[in-house]
Amino acid sequence: MGHKQTVTLIPGDGIGPEISAAVTKILAASGAEIDWDTHEGGEASALAGKGVMPDATIQSIATNKISLKGPTTTPTGGGHQSANVTLRKRLDLYANVRPAKSLPGYKTRFDNIDMIIVRENTEDTYAGVEHMVAPNVAQCLKVITWEGSERVAKCAFEMARKLKRKRVTCVHKANIHKLSDGLFLKAHEHVAKEFPDLTFDSIIVDNLCMQLVTRPEEFDVLVLPNLYGDIVSDLCAGLVGGLGVAPGANIGSTGAVFEAVHGSAPDIAGKGLANPTALLLSAVMMLQHMGELQKAERIEKALHAVLAEGKHLTRDLKGAASTMQFADAIIAKMN
Ligand code: NAI
């Protein structure tokens, strides 16, 4: 990197501050040169009258272009929007990226999965155009644009190239939704021409689901419209051990926010019981995004070694280590 990168840190609510402290300690030990610009966001911020995602926090992400975010509790009642929806809308974070990679120590049906799922995050049936056309007839519009499809395609192909992946697969249902999914597919075929070094193919979403539960190891980078992406990314998280260990990123033209898929776990907050793996893997994605591939690999290898060894695991993994003891075991493996 050569110079220190400033990253907006939003510790968040519940277990957020504990797992953020563990992850920033591991990043520091990896040699990643990061200046943390810490900001509020979430329920505590809303209750203090500053809003669920204060302007200063959004401004910081817009300036630094990168953020690591702990989970935030969505305040119930009071008309608060969730912190994540606010961030996605204000920063136009159009691609949700979730790797699904087999982890040592997580016994699942498959042990050789290594996929990245890229979900378009702003269009499709999520554009919010839904109404009753008659008392017993509801209609929801599926909106797909060329621009929306092209930018998520570029995001997927560029990431595939950067991470030395081999294949990008566009997932669709263009045999039925000929115009909307057809446009999504055409935009991907168009962008694929700019990436001759990568294999491009496409698959119908129902066929993909069948293949994913029989031979998931064959897939590499998947890119999907919003609704299929929502469902398939959870399916893939389940294939490698569940949402508790799933990292994620929301990427847009003005910035990228990296965060675990799980929530703020209020039931175990403040007790030192939380597993920081998902946030740590999100930080690994962040380092990859910053071009720090070696440091990302160093952390990931140390994490795998600790999981495989099974001596310093958190309670959710049937161990007795605290959040920080788990983090320290990872740091010890990096030395
Ligand atoms: P949750 O993911 O916080 O918790 C579900 C279960 O998993 C709990 O038993 C919890 O203890 C456990 N768990 C979650 N993360 C863990 C970790 N790192 N280590 C060990 N155990 C862990 O889901 P829940 O309870 O539905 O949501 C709690 C709050 O989080 C809600 O306010 C929700 O809106 C919010 N949330 C925030 C998200 C975000 O900021 N990205 C995502 C999902 C939920």
Tab-separated table of C-alpha atoms and ligand atoms in Angstrom:
chain	number	residue	atom	x	y	z
A	1	MET	CA	0.000	0.000	0.000
A	2	GLY	CA	2.884	2.339	0.808
A	3	HIS	CA	0.707	4.862	2.663
A	4	LYS	CA	-1.824	4.610	5.431
A	5	GLN	CA	-5.403	4.156	4.276
A	6	THR	CA	-8.097	5.868	6.316
A	7	VAL	CA	-11.122	3.621	6.843
A	8	THR	CA	-14.421	4.597	8.469
A	9	LEU	CA	-15.114	2.226	11.376
A	10	ILE	CA	-18.691	1.900	12.630
A	11	PRO	CA	-18.483	-0.419	15.681
A	12	GLY	CA	-22.305	-0.646	15.824
A	13	ASP	CA	-24.536	-2.069	18.560
A	14	GLY	CA	-24.719	-5.222	20.683
A	15	ILE	CA	-21.677	-7.421	20.030
A	16	GLY	CA	-20.475	-4.888	17.396
A	17	PRO	CA	-17.926	-3.066	19.610
A	18	GLU	CA	-16.470	-6.379	20.908
A	19	ILE	CA	-15.990	-8.012	17.523
A	20	SER	CA	-14.739	-4.713	16.024
A	21	ALA	CA	-12.073	-4.477	18.743
A	22	ALA	CA	-10.989	-8.073	18.024
A	23	VAL	CA	-10.858	-7.506	14.267
A	24	THR	CA	-8.964	-4.183	14.403
A	25	LYS	CA	-6.400	-5.853	16.695
A	26	ILE	CA	-5.897	-8.692	14.186
A	27	LEU	CA	-5.604	-6.220	11.286
A	28	ALA	CA	-2.977	-4.224	13.160
A	29	ALA	CA	-1.006	-7.429	13.827
A	30	SER	CA	-1.171	-8.344	10.122
A	31	GLY	CA	0.761	-5.199	9.248
A	32	ALA	CA	-2.145	-3.546	7.412
A	33	GLU	CA	-1.578	0.201	7.651
A	34	ILE	CA	-4.986	1.590	8.502
A	35	ASP	CA	-6.066	4.772	10.263
A	36	TRP	CA	-9.511	4.168	11.735
A	37	ASP	CA	-11.951	7.063	11.530
A	38	THR	CA	-14.513	5.836	14.082
A	39	HIS	CA	-18.137	6.953	13.738
A	40	GLU	CA	-21.506	6.237	15.275
A	41	GLY	CA	-24.374	4.397	13.656
A	42	GLY	CA	-27.242	2.193	14.778
A	43	GLU	CA	-29.598	2.104	17.727
A	44	ALA	CA	-27.370	3.832	20.293
A	45	SER	CA	-26.891	6.712	17.887
A	46	ALA	CA	-30.648	6.896	17.181
A	47	LEU	CA	-31.489	6.873	20.899
A	48	ALA	CA	-28.992	9.705	21.443
A	49	GLY	CA	-31.038	11.734	18.950
A	50	LYS	CA	-28.389	11.634	16.208
A	51	GLY	CA	-30.264	9.381	13.810
A	52	VAL	CA	-29.606	5.780	12.894
A	53	MET	CA	-26.890	6.818	10.437
A	54	PRO	CA	-25.689	10.363	11.198
A	55	ASP	CA	-24.641	12.647	8.332
A	56	ALA	CA	-21.089	12.783	9.749
A	57	THR	CA	-20.828	8.982	9.382
A	58	ILE	CA	-22.078	9.023	5.790
A	59	GLN	CA	-19.784	11.939	4.982
A	60	SER	CA	-16.819	10.032	6.406
A	61	ILE	CA	-17.534	6.990	4.201
A	62	ALA	CA	-18.005	9.238	1.154
A	63	THR	CA	-14.596	10.816	1.875
A	64	ASN	CA	-12.664	7.649	2.797
A	65	LYS	CA	-14.480	5.439	0.236
A	66	ILE	CA	-14.109	2.406	2.538
A	67	SER	CA	-15.884	1.404	5.728
A	68	LEU	CA	-15.844	-1.575	8.090
A	69	LYS	CA	-19.178	-1.816	9.851
A	70	GLY	CA	-20.239	-3.814	12.898
A	71	PRO	CA	-23.845	-4.997	13.117
A	72	THR	CA	-26.437	-2.408	14.068
A	73	THR	CA	-29.709	-2.984	15.907
A	74	THR	CA	-32.737	-1.689	14.031
A	75	PRO	CA	-34.689	0.429	16.548
A	76	THR	CA	-38.247	-0.868	16.836
A	77	GLY	CA	-41.019	1.695	16.333
A	78	GLY	CA	-40.457	5.424	16.028
A	79	GLY	CA	-40.347	5.243	12.237
A	80	HIS	CA	-36.577	4.618	12.074
A	81	GLN	CA	-35.238	3.199	8.829
A	82	SER	CA	-32.596	0.513	9.279
A	83	ALA	CA	-29.002	1.722	9.269
A	84	ASN	CA	-28.237	-0.562	6.349
A	85	VAL	CA	-31.104	0.616	4.159
A	86	THR	CA	-30.070	4.219	4.900
A	87	LEU	CA	-26.468	3.513	3.921
A	88	ARG	CA	-27.463	1.641	0.773
A	89	LYS	CA	-29.705	4.458	-0.398
A	90	ARG	CA	-27.507	7.418	0.579
A	91	LEU	CA	-24.330	5.910	-0.885
A	92	ASP	CA	-26.001	4.064	-3.790
A	93	LEU	CA	-24.393	0.756	-2.794
A	94	TYR	CA	-25.600	-1.243	-5.768
A	95	ALA	CA	-23.734	-4.550	-5.404
A	96	ASN	CA	-23.969	-6.903	-2.440
A	97	VAL	CA	-21.025	-9.277	-2.473
A	98	ARG	CA	-20.893	-12.425	-0.363
A	99	PRO	CA	-18.182	-15.065	-0.590
A	100	ALA	CA	-19.166	-18.623	0.324
A	101	LYS	CA	-16.055	-20.611	1.129
A	102	SER	CA	-15.715	-23.851	3.073
A	103	LEU	CA	-14.115	-23.277	6.475
A	104	PRO	CA	-12.070	-25.864	8.379
A	105	GLY	CA	-13.894	-27.002	11.504
A	106	TYR	CA	-17.367	-26.308	10.104
A	107	LYS	CA	-18.686	-29.722	9.225
A	108	THR	CA	-21.066	-29.362	6.287
A	109	ARG	CA	-22.035	-31.656	3.418
A	110	PHE	CA	-19.303	-30.172	1.212
A	111	ASP	CA	-15.759	-29.157	2.088
A	112	ASN	CA	-14.520	-27.709	-1.189
A	113	ILE	CA	-16.774	-24.719	-1.897
A	114	ASP	CA	-15.222	-21.414	-2.967
A	115	MET	CA	-17.757	-19.065	-4.566
A	116	ILE	CA	-18.455	-15.345	-4.670
A	117	ILE	CA	-22.069	-14.263	-5.013
A	118	VAL	CA	-22.672	-10.785	-6.446
A	119	ARG	CA	-26.248	-9.559	-6.017
A	120	GLU	CA	-27.662	-6.457	-7.717
A	121	ASN	CA	-28.963	-4.455	-4.789
A	122	THR	CA	-31.204	-1.634	-6.029
A	123	GLU	CA	-33.572	-2.863	-8.764
A	124	ASP	CA	-35.832	-5.814	-9.588
A	125	THR	CA	-38.906	-6.259	-7.365
A	126	TYR	CA	-37.095	-4.258	-4.638
A	127	ALA	CA	-37.670	-0.918	-6.369
A	128	GLY	CA	-40.751	-0.668	-4.135
A	129	VAL	CA	-43.291	-0.318	-6.950
A	130	GLU	CA	-46.147	-2.381	-5.554
A	131	HIS	CA	-49.866	-1.639	-5.379
A	132	MET	CA	-53.357	-3.128	-5.265
A	133	VAL	CA	-54.961	-2.930	-8.698
A	134	ALA	CA	-58.291	-4.261	-7.355
A	135	PRO	CA	-59.358	-5.296	-3.831
A	136	ASN	CA	-58.017	-8.832	-4.279
A	137	VAL	CA	-55.317	-8.235	-6.861
A	138	ALA	CA	-51.826	-7.059	-5.965
A	139	GLN	CA	-49.162	-6.064	-8.443
A	140	CYS	CA	-45.424	-5.687	-7.904
A	141	LEU	CA	-43.280	-4.355	-10.694
A	142	LYS	CA	-39.937	-5.898	-11.564
A	143	VAL	CA	-37.693	-3.096	-12.777
A	144	ILE	CA	-34.447	-3.954	-14.580
A	145	THR	CA	-32.391	-1.292	-16.368
A	146	TRP	CA	-29.399	-1.565	-18.709
A	147	GLU	CA	-27.378	0.823	-16.510
A	148	GLY	CA	-28.199	-1.105	-13.327
A	149	SER	CA	-27.317	-4.430	-14.940
A	150	GLU	CA	-24.156	-3.158	-16.625
A	151	ARG	CA	-22.678	-1.660	-13.452
A	152	VAL	CA	-23.203	-4.797	-11.370
A	153	ALA	CA	-21.758	-6.878	-14.223
A	154	LYS	CA	-18.651	-4.661	-14.319
A	155	CYS	CA	-18.315	-4.968	-10.551
A	156	ALA	CA	-18.448	-8.788	-10.778
A	157	PHE	CA	-15.984	-9.069	-13.682
A	158	GLU	CA	-13.515	-6.568	-12.201
A	159	MET	CA	-13.594	-8.377	-8.859
A	160	ALA	CA	-13.153	-11.745	-10.592
A	161	ARG	CA	-10.080	-10.434	-12.410
A	162	LYS	CA	-8.578	-8.831	-9.298
A	163	LEU	CA	-9.036	-12.005	-7.238
A	164	LYS	CA	-7.677	-14.218	-10.050
A	165	ARG	CA	-10.953	-16.050	-10.509
A	166	LYS	CA	-11.617	-17.953	-13.706
A	167	ARG	CA	-15.314	-17.883	-14.432
A	168	VAL	CA	-18.301	-15.539	-14.112
A	169	THR	CA	-21.812	-16.995	-14.363
A	170	CYS	CA	-24.855	-14.776	-14.937
A	171	VAL	CA	-27.980	-16.190	-13.258
A	172	HIS	CA	-31.379	-15.359	-14.734
A	173	LYS	CA	-34.814	-16.572	-15.792
A	174	ALA	CA	-34.764	-15.035	-19.266
A	175	ASN	CA	-36.719	-17.977	-20.698
A	176	ILE	CA	-39.799	-16.624	-18.861
A	177	HIS	CA	-38.966	-12.971	-18.035
A	178	LYS	CA	-37.783	-12.434	-21.575
A	179	LEU	CA	-37.519	-8.647	-21.472
A	180	SER	CA	-36.424	-7.937	-17.891
A	181	ASP	CA	-34.081	-10.864	-17.195
A	182	GLY	CA	-33.291	-10.822	-20.917
A	183	LEU	CA	-31.911	-7.276	-20.503
A	184	PHE	CA	-29.888	-8.331	-17.436
A	185	LEU	CA	-28.371	-11.208	-19.407
A	186	LYS	CA	-27.641	-9.060	-22.493
A	187	ALA	CA	-25.844	-6.472	-20.361
A	188	HIS	CA	-23.644	-9.259	-18.953
A	189	GLU	CA	-22.896	-10.668	-22.413
A	190	HIS	CA	-21.904	-7.146	-23.461
A	191	VAL	CA	-19.590	-6.555	-20.458
A	192	ALA	CA	-18.072	-10.058	-20.804
A	193	LYS	CA	-16.501	-8.976	-24.130
A	194	GLU	CA	-14.250	-6.587	-22.187
A	195	PHE	CA	-12.932	-9.512	-20.104
A	196	PRO	CA	-11.687	-12.134	-22.584
A	197	ASP	CA	-9.379	-13.560	-19.878
A	198	LEU	CA	-12.439	-14.784	-17.920
A	199	THR	CA	-14.823	-17.560	-18.922
A	200	PHE	CA	-18.387	-16.290	-19.103
A	201	ASP	CA	-21.530	-18.393	-19.059
A	202	SER	CA	-25.110	-18.178	-17.867
A	203	ILE	CA	-27.583	-20.429	-16.110
A	204	ILE	CA	-31.305	-20.384	-15.342
A	205	VAL	CA	-31.874	-19.816	-11.632
A	206	ASP	CA	-33.880	-22.998	-10.911
A	207	ASN	CA	-31.241	-25.144	-12.595
A	208	LEU	CA	-28.554	-23.288	-10.591
A	209	CYS	CA	-30.314	-24.158	-7.314
A	210	MET	CA	-30.329	-27.830	-8.192
A	211	GLN	CA	-26.654	-27.758	-9.172
A	212	LEU	CA	-25.722	-25.833	-6.003
A	213	VAL	CA	-27.035	-28.549	-3.725
A	214	THR	CA	-25.424	-31.362	-5.721
A	215	ARG	CA	-22.060	-30.012	-6.964
A	216	PRO	CA	-21.492	-26.493	-5.596
A	217	GLU	CA	-17.710	-26.798	-5.967
A	218	GLU	CA	-18.067	-26.221	-9.715
A	219	PHE	CA	-19.164	-22.579	-9.388
A	220	ASP	CA	-16.870	-19.594	-9.138
A	221	VAL	CA	-18.372	-16.058	-9.378
A	222	LEU	CA	-22.172	-15.813	-9.636
A	223	VAL	CA	-23.945	-12.558	-10.513
A	224	LEU	CA	-27.699	-12.268	-9.996
A	225	PRO	CA	-30.589	-9.806	-10.068
A	226	ASN	CA	-31.800	-8.670	-6.637
A	227	LEU	CA	-34.485	-11.263	-5.774
A	228	TYR	CA	-32.624	-14.377	-6.944
A	229	GLY	CA	-29.488	-12.969	-5.286
A	230	ASP	CA	-31.282	-12.540	-1.970
A	231	ILE	CA	-32.370	-16.181	-1.933
A	232	VAL	CA	-29.311	-17.814	-3.499
A	233	SER	CA	-26.823	-15.944	-1.268
A	234	ASP	CA	-28.522	-17.372	1.844
A	235	LEU	CA	-28.574	-20.823	0.269
A	236	CYS	CA	-24.816	-20.555	-0.362
A	237	ALA	CA	-24.178	-19.300	3.202
A	238	GLY	CA	-26.011	-22.398	4.430
A	239	LEU	CA	-23.774	-24.626	2.301
A	240	VAL	CA	-20.631	-23.439	4.123
A	241	GLY	CA	-21.830	-23.224	7.728
A	242	GLY	CA	-24.603	-20.665	8.036
A	243	LEU	CA	-25.119	-16.933	8.385
A	244	GLY	CA	-23.007	-16.774	11.564
A	245	VAL	CA	-19.777	-17.080	9.589
A	246	ALA	CA	-20.860	-15.235	6.437
A	247	PRO	CA	-18.986	-12.055	5.496
A	248	GLY	CA	-20.277	-9.448	3.094
A	249	ALA	CA	-19.692	-6.159	1.294
A	250	ASN	CA	-21.920	-3.505	-0.177
A	251	ILE	CA	-20.198	-1.813	-3.066
A	252	GLY	CA	-21.170	1.398	-4.848
A	253	SER	CA	-19.680	4.068	-7.042
A	254	THR	CA	-18.984	6.355	-4.064
A	255	GLY	CA	-17.767	3.816	-1.531
A	256	ALA	CA	-17.762	0.283	-0.169
A	257	VAL	CA	-19.031	-0.930	3.214
A	258	PHE	CA	-17.782	-4.280	4.560
A	259	GLU	CA	-19.798	-6.080	7.232
A	260	ALA	CA	-20.834	-9.466	8.605
A	261	VAL	CA	-24.187	-10.867	7.533
A	262	HIS	CA	-25.280	-11.606	11.136
A	263	GLY	CA	-26.940	-9.062	13.436
A	264	SER	CA	-26.018	-7.427	16.747
A	265	ALA	CA	-26.810	-10.551	18.862
A	266	PRO	CA	-28.205	-8.639	21.872
A	267	ASP	CA	-28.586	-11.957	23.768
A	268	ILE	CA	-24.807	-12.341	24.137
A	269	ALA	CA	-23.660	-8.695	23.940
A	270	GLY	CA	-21.058	-7.486	26.431
A	271	LYS	CA	-20.134	-10.990	27.608
A	272	GLY	CA	-17.077	-11.655	25.459
A	273	LEU	CA	-18.810	-14.660	23.864
A	274	ALA	CA	-19.204	-13.407	20.288
A	275	ASN	CA	-17.400	-15.050	17.399
A	276	PRO	CA	-15.610	-12.383	15.320
A	277	THR	CA	-15.098	-14.687	12.276
A	278	ALA	CA	-17.715	-13.122	9.991
A	279	LEU	CA	-16.518	-9.569	10.617
A	280	LEU	CA	-12.907	-10.724	10.239
A	281	LEU	CA	-13.685	-12.328	6.878
A	282	SER	CA	-15.419	-9.065	5.886
A	283	ALA	CA	-12.191	-7.252	6.789
A	284	VAL	CA	-10.302	-9.781	4.613
A	285	MET	CA	-12.594	-8.784	1.729
A	286	MET	CA	-11.845	-5.148	2.534
A	287	LEU	CA	-8.092	-5.759	2.312
A	288	GLN	CA	-8.600	-7.510	-1.042
A	289	HIS	CA	-10.633	-4.506	-2.231
A	290	MET	CA	-7.739	-2.252	-1.163
A	291	GLY	CA	-5.302	-4.424	-3.160
A	292	GLU	CA	-3.696	-5.844	0.017
A	293	LEU	CA	-3.936	-9.431	-1.190
A	294	GLN	CA	-0.986	-10.789	0.800
A	295	LYS	CA	-2.168	-9.438	4.145
A	296	ALA	CA	-5.671	-10.713	3.412
A	297	GLU	CA	-4.272	-14.189	2.731
A	298	ARG	CA	-2.108	-14.089	5.854
A	299	ILE	CA	-5.120	-13.395	8.068
A	300	GLU	CA	-7.313	-15.955	6.325
A	301	LYS	CA	-4.659	-18.689	6.699
A	302	ALA	CA	-4.213	-17.916	10.414
A	303	LEU	CA	-7.999	-18.025	10.936
A	304	HIS	CA	-8.209	-21.390	9.146
A	305	ALA	CA	-5.351	-22.729	11.275
A	306	VAL	CA	-7.110	-21.724	14.521
A	307	LEU	CA	-10.416	-23.220	13.354
A	308	ALA	CA	-8.744	-26.447	12.227
A	309	GLU	CA	-6.762	-26.772	15.467
A	310	GLY	CA	-9.977	-26.350	17.504
A	311	LYS	CA	-8.230	-25.325	20.753
A	312	HIS	CA	-9.296	-21.676	20.989
A	313	LEU	CA	-12.849	-21.549	19.741
A	314	THR	CA	-15.737	-19.361	20.884
A	315	ARG	CA	-18.830	-20.807	22.541
A	316	ASP	CA	-20.922	-21.006	19.351
A	317	LEU	CA	-18.241	-23.427	18.051
A	318	LYS	CA	-18.423	-25.506	21.228
A	319	GLY	CA	-15.256	-23.903	22.596
A	320	ALA	CA	-14.553	-21.898	25.744
A	321	ALA	CA	-12.417	-19.044	24.392
A	322	SER	CA	-13.534	-15.433	24.687
A	323	THR	CA	-13.787	-13.153	21.640
A	324	MET	CA	-10.342	-11.690	22.415
A	325	GLN	CA	-8.709	-15.062	23.205
A	326	PHE	CA	-9.858	-16.300	19.792
A	327	ALA	CA	-8.430	-13.125	18.216
A	328	ASP	CA	-5.137	-13.553	20.083
A	329	ALA	CA	-4.889	-17.167	18.890
A	330	ILE	CA	-5.212	-15.914	15.292
A	331	ILE	CA	-2.541	-13.286	15.926
A	332	ALA	CA	-0.239	-15.962	17.368
A	333	LYS	CA	-0.632	-18.002	14.148
A	334	MET	CA	0.468	-15.028	12.045
A	335	ASN	CA	3.820	-14.715	13.821
B	1	NAI	P1	-28.586	-12.034	15.072
B	1	NAI	O1	-27.783	-12.428	13.877
B	1	NAI	O2	-28.117	-10.830	15.810
B	1	NAI	O3	-28.628	-13.250	16.128
B	1	NAI	C1	-29.172	-14.537	15.844
B	1	NAI	C2	-28.524	-15.590	16.757
B	1	NAI	O4	-27.165	-15.800	16.331
B	1	NAI	C3	-28.443	-15.148	18.224
B	1	NAI	O5	-28.650	-16.260	19.050
B	1	NAI	C4	-27.021	-14.652	18.384
B	1	NAI	O6	-26.508	-14.773	19.679
B	1	NAI	C5	-26.266	-15.509	17.380
B	1	NAI	N1	-25.101	-14.805	16.811
B	1	NAI	C6	-25.138	-13.842	15.847
B	1	NAI	N2	-23.904	-13.409	15.602
B	1	NAI	C7	-23.073	-14.107	16.389
B	1	NAI	C8	-21.659	-14.102	16.572
B	1	NAI	N3	-20.857	-13.291	15.882
B	1	NAI	N4	-21.136	-14.936	17.496
B	1	NAI	C9	-21.907	-15.791	18.191
B	1	NAI	N5	-23.256	-15.837	18.045
B	1	NAI	C10	-23.829	-15.007	17.173
B	1	NAI	O7	-30.092	-11.854	14.585
B	1	NAI	P2	-31.338	-11.197	15.336
B	1	NAI	O8	-31.349	-11.589	16.779
B	1	NAI	O9	-32.495	-11.521	14.478
B	1	NAI	O10	-31.119	-9.633	15.222
B	1	NAI	C11	-30.651	-8.793	16.292
B	1	NAI	C12	-30.585	-7.358	15.784
B	1	NAI	O11	-29.609	-7.246	14.728
B	1	NAI	C13	-31.913	-6.840	15.207
B	1	NAI	O12	-32.119	-5.512	15.639
B	1	NAI	C14	-31.674	-6.859	13.702
B	1	NAI	O13	-32.430	-5.865	13.045
B	1	NAI	C15	-30.196	-6.553	13.628
B	1	NAI	N6	-29.530	-7.011	12.383
B	1	NAI	C16	-28.544	-6.221	11.894
B	1	NAI	C17	-27.837	-6.611	10.778
B	1	NAI	C18	-26.736	-5.716	10.315
B	1	NAI	O14	-26.449	-4.716	10.921
B	1	NAI	N7	-26.083	-6.064	9.229
B	1	NAI	C19	-28.120	-7.851	10.069
B	1	NAI	C20	-29.150	-8.659	10.696
B	1	NAI	C21	-29.840	-8.233	11.826
